[in-house]
Short mmCIF file of C-alpha atoms and ligand atoms in Angstrom, two decimals:
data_model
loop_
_atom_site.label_atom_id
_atom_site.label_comp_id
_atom_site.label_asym_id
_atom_site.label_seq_id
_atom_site.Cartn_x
_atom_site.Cartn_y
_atom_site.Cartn_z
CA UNK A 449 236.92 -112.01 -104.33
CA UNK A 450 239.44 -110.56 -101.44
CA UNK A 451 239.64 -112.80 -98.45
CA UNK A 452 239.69 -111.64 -95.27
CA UNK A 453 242.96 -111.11 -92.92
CA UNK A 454 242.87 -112.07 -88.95
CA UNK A 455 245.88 -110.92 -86.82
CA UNK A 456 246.45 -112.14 -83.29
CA UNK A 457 248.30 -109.90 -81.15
CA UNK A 458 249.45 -110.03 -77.37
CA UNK A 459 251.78 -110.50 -75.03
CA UNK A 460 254.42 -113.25 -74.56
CA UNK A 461 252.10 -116.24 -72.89
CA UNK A 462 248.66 -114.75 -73.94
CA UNK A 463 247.64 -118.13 -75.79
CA UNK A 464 247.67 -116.93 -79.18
CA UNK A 465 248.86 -120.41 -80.99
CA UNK A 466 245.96 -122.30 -79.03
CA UNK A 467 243.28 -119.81 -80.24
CA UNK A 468 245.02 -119.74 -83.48
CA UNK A 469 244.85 -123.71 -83.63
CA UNK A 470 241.32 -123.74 -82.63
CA UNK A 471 240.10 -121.11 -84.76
CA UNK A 472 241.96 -123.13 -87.88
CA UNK A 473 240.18 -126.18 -87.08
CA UNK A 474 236.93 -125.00 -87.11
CA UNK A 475 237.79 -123.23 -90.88
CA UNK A 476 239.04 -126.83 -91.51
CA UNK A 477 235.49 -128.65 -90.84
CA UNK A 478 233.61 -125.94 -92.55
CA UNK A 479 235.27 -126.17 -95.40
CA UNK A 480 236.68 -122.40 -95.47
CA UNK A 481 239.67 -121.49 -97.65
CA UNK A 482 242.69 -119.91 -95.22
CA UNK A 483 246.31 -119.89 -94.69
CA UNK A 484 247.70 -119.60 -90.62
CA UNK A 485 250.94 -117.87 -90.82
CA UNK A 486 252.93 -115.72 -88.52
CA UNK A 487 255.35 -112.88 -88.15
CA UNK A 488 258.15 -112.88 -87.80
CA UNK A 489 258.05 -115.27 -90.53
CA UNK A 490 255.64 -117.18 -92.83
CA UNK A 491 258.23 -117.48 -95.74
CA UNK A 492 261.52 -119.45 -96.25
CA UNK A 493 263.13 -116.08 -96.14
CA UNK A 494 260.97 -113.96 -93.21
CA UNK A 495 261.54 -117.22 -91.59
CA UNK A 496 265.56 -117.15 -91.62
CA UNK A 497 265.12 -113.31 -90.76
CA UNK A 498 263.15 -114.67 -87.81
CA UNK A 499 266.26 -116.87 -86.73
CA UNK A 500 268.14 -113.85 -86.45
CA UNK A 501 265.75 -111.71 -84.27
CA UNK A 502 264.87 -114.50 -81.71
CA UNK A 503 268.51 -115.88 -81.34
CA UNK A 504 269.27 -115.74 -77.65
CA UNK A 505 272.95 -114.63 -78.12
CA UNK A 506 272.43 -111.99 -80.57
CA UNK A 507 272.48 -109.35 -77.36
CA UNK A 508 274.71 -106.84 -79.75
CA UNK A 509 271.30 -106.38 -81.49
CA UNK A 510 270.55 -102.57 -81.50
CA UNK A 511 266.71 -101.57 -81.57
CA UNK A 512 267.04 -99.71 -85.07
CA UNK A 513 268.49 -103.33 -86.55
CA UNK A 514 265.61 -105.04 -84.90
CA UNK A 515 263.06 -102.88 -86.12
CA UNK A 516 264.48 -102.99 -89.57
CA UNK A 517 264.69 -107.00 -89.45
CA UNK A 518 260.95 -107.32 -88.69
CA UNK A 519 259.89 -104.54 -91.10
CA UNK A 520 261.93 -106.95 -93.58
CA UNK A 521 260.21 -110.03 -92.95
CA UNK A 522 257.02 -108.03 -93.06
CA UNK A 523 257.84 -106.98 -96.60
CA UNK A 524 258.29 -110.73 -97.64
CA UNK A 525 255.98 -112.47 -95.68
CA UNK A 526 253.39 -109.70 -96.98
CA UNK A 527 254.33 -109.80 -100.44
CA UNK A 528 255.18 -113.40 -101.16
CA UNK A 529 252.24 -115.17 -99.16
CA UNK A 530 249.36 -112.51 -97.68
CA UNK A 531 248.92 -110.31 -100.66
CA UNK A 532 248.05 -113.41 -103.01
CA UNK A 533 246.22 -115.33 -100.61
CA UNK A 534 244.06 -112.58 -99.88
CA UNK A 535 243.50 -112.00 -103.60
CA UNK A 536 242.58 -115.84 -103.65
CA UNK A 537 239.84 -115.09 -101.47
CA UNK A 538 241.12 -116.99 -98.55
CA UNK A 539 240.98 -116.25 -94.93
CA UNK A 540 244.75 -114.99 -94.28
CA UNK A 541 245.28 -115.82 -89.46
CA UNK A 542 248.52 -114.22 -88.79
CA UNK A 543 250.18 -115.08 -85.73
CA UNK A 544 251.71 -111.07 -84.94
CA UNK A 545 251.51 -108.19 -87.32
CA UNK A 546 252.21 -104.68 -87.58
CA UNK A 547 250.72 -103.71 -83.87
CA UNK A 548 253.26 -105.73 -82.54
CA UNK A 549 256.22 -103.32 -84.29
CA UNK A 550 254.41 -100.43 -82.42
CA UNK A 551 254.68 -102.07 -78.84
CA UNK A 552 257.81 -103.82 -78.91
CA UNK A 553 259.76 -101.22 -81.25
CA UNK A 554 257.77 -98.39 -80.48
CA UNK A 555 256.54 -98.31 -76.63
CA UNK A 556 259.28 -101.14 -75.21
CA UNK A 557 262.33 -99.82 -77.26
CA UNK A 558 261.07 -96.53 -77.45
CA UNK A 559 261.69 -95.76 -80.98
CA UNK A 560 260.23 -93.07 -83.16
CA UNK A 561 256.46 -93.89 -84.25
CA UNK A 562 256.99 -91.74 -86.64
CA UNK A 563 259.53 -93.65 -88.71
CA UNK A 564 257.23 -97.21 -87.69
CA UNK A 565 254.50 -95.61 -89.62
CA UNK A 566 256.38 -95.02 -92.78
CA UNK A 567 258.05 -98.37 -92.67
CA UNK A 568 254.80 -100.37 -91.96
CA UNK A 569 253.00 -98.51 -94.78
CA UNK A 570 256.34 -99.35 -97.41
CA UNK A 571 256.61 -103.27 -95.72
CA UNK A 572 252.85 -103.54 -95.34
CA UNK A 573 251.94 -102.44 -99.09
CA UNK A 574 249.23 -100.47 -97.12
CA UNK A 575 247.78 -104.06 -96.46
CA UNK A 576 245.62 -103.69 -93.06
CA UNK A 577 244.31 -106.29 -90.96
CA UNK A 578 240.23 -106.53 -91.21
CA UNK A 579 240.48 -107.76 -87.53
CA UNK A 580 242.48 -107.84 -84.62
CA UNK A 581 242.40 -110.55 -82.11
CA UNK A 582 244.10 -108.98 -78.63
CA UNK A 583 244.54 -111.62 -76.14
CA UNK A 584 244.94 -109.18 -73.01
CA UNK A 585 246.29 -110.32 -69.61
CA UNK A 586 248.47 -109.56 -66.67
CA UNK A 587 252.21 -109.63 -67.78
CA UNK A 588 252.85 -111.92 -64.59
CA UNK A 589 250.33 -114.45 -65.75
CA UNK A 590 251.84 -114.48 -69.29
CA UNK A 591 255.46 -114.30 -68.16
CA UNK A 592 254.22 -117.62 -65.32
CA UNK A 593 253.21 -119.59 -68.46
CA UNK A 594 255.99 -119.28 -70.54
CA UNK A 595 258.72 -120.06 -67.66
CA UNK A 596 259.00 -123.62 -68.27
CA UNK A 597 260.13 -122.94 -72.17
CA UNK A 598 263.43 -121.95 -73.52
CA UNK A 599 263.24 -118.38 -73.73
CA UNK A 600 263.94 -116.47 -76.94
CA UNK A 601 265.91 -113.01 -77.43
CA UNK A 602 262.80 -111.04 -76.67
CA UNK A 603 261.03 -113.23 -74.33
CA UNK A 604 263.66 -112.99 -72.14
CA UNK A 605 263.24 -109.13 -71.66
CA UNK A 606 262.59 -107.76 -67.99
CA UNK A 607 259.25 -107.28 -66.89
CA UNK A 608 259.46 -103.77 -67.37
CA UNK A 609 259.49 -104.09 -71.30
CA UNK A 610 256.43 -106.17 -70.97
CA UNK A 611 254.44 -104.09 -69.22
CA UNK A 612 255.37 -101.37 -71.58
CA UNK A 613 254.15 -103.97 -74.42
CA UNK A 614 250.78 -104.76 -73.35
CA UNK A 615 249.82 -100.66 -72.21
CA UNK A 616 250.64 -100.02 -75.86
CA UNK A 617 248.58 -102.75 -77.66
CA UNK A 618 245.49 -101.29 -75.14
CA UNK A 619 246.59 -97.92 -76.11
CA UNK A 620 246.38 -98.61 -79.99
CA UNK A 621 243.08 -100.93 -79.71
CA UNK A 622 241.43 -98.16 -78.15
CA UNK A 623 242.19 -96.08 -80.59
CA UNK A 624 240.81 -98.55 -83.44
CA UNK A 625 238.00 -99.90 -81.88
CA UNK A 626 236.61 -101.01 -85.19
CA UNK A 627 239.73 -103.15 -86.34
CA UNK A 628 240.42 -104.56 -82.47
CA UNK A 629 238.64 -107.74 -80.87
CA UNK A 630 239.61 -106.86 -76.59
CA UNK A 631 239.70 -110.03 -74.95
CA UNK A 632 240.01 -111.48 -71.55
CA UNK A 633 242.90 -113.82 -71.48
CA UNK A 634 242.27 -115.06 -68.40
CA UNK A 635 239.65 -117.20 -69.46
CA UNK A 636 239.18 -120.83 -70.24
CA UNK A 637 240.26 -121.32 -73.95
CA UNK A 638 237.17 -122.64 -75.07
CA UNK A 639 234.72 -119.06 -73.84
CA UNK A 640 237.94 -117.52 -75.60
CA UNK A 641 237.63 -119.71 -79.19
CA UNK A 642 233.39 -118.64 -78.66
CA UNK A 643 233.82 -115.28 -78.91
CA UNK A 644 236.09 -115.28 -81.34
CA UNK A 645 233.48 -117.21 -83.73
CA UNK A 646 230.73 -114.83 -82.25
CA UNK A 647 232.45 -111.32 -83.44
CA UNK A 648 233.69 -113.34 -87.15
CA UNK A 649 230.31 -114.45 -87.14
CA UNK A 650 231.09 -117.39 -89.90
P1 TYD B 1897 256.01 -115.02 -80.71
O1 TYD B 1897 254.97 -114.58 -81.65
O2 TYD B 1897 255.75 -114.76 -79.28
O3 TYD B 1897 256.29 -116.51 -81.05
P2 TYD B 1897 256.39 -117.77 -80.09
O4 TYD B 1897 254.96 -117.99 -79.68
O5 TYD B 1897 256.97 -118.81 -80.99
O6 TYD B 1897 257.29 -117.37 -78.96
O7 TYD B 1897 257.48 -114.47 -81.05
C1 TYD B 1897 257.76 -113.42 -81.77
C2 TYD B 1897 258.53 -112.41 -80.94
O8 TYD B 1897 258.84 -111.28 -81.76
C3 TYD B 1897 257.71 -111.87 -79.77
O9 TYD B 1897 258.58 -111.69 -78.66
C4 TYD B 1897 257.28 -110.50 -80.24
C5 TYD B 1897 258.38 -110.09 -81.17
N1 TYD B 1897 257.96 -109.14 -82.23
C6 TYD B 1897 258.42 -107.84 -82.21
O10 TYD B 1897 259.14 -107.44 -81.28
N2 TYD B 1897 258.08 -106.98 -83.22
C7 TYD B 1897 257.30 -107.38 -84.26
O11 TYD B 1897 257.00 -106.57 -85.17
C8 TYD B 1897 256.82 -108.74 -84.28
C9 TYD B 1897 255.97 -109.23 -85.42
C10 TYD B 1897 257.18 -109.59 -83.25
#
């Protein structure tokens, strides 16, 4: 049986790890087989490459090495844990997938779709979310939430480069209706985890 794979997507602050964590919990009580993971990362080694991206002082970092970092955690995080998971029949939640290549990489750093496409189809192994979860919300009420943290590499991009980020996830979720779940951020987290549940209908 092939499982089914969930990616979250969104801008910095949009509450993806607390719709994540709810959304786990209820697979916990009812029992249904899944993995939560997240990109950058999910593997010892995506998870050092992750170190790497987020690391506040690596400023030096130019946008073709970034893109190339992510597009090789991708490749191990896809191949070591989602592929086989998937194949187990398990529910695969990914914190961030490809999407999030197109709007930072693509739309924020401006970089060529063109060459994002072929490296998410050789990274990906042409393996395509069945849903994606946008959490959609004004960049100023995502940016206000995450003040109070230590801000990573990317986080602590002007406001310019987020605004850039979220246009571009609306941009690609209107063009894949099908694959994207639109929501309202804004909202308490609970009408957020309901509609969720409503659209996976488990
Ligand atoms: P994020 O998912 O926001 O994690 P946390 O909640 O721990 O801060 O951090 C990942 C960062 O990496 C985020 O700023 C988005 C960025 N990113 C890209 O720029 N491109 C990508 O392809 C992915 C997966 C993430």
């Amino acid at each position: 049986m092939q499982g089914k794979f969930i990616t979250f997507e969104g801008i910095e602050g949009s509450g993806k790890s607390t719709q994540i964590q709810l959304l786990t919990k209820y697979l916990e009580e009812k029992g249904i087989a899944h993995i939560r993971t997240r990109e950058p990362g999910g593997t010892p080694i995506a998870e050092a490459i992750r170190q790497i991206l987020l690391n506040p002082a690596h400023k030096e970092m130019l946008p073709e090495t970034e893109l190339l970092l992510y597009c090789a955690s991708r490749a191990q995080h896809t191949g070591e844990l989602i592929i086989p998971a998937l194949k187990a029949g398990k529910i695969v939640i990914s914190d961030r997938y490809f999407d999030s290549s197109y709007a930072y990489q693509g739309a924020a750093r401006k970089l060529d779709l063109n060459i994002i496409d072929i490296l998410t189809d050789f990274a990906t192994f042409h393996t395509n979310p069945d849903l994606t979860v946008l959490l959609d919300l004004p960049v100023e009420i995502g940016m206000k939430r995450i003040n109070s943290r230590n801000l990573d590499r990317m986080e602590q991009e002007k406001l310019s480069f987020h605004y850039k980020v979220r246009e571009q996830f609306l941009f690609i979720a209107k063009k894949a209706p099908s694959r994207y779940l639109v929501i309202d951020a804004t909202q308490p987290p609970d009408e957020i985890h309901k509609e969720i549940l409503r659209k996976l209908n488990f």
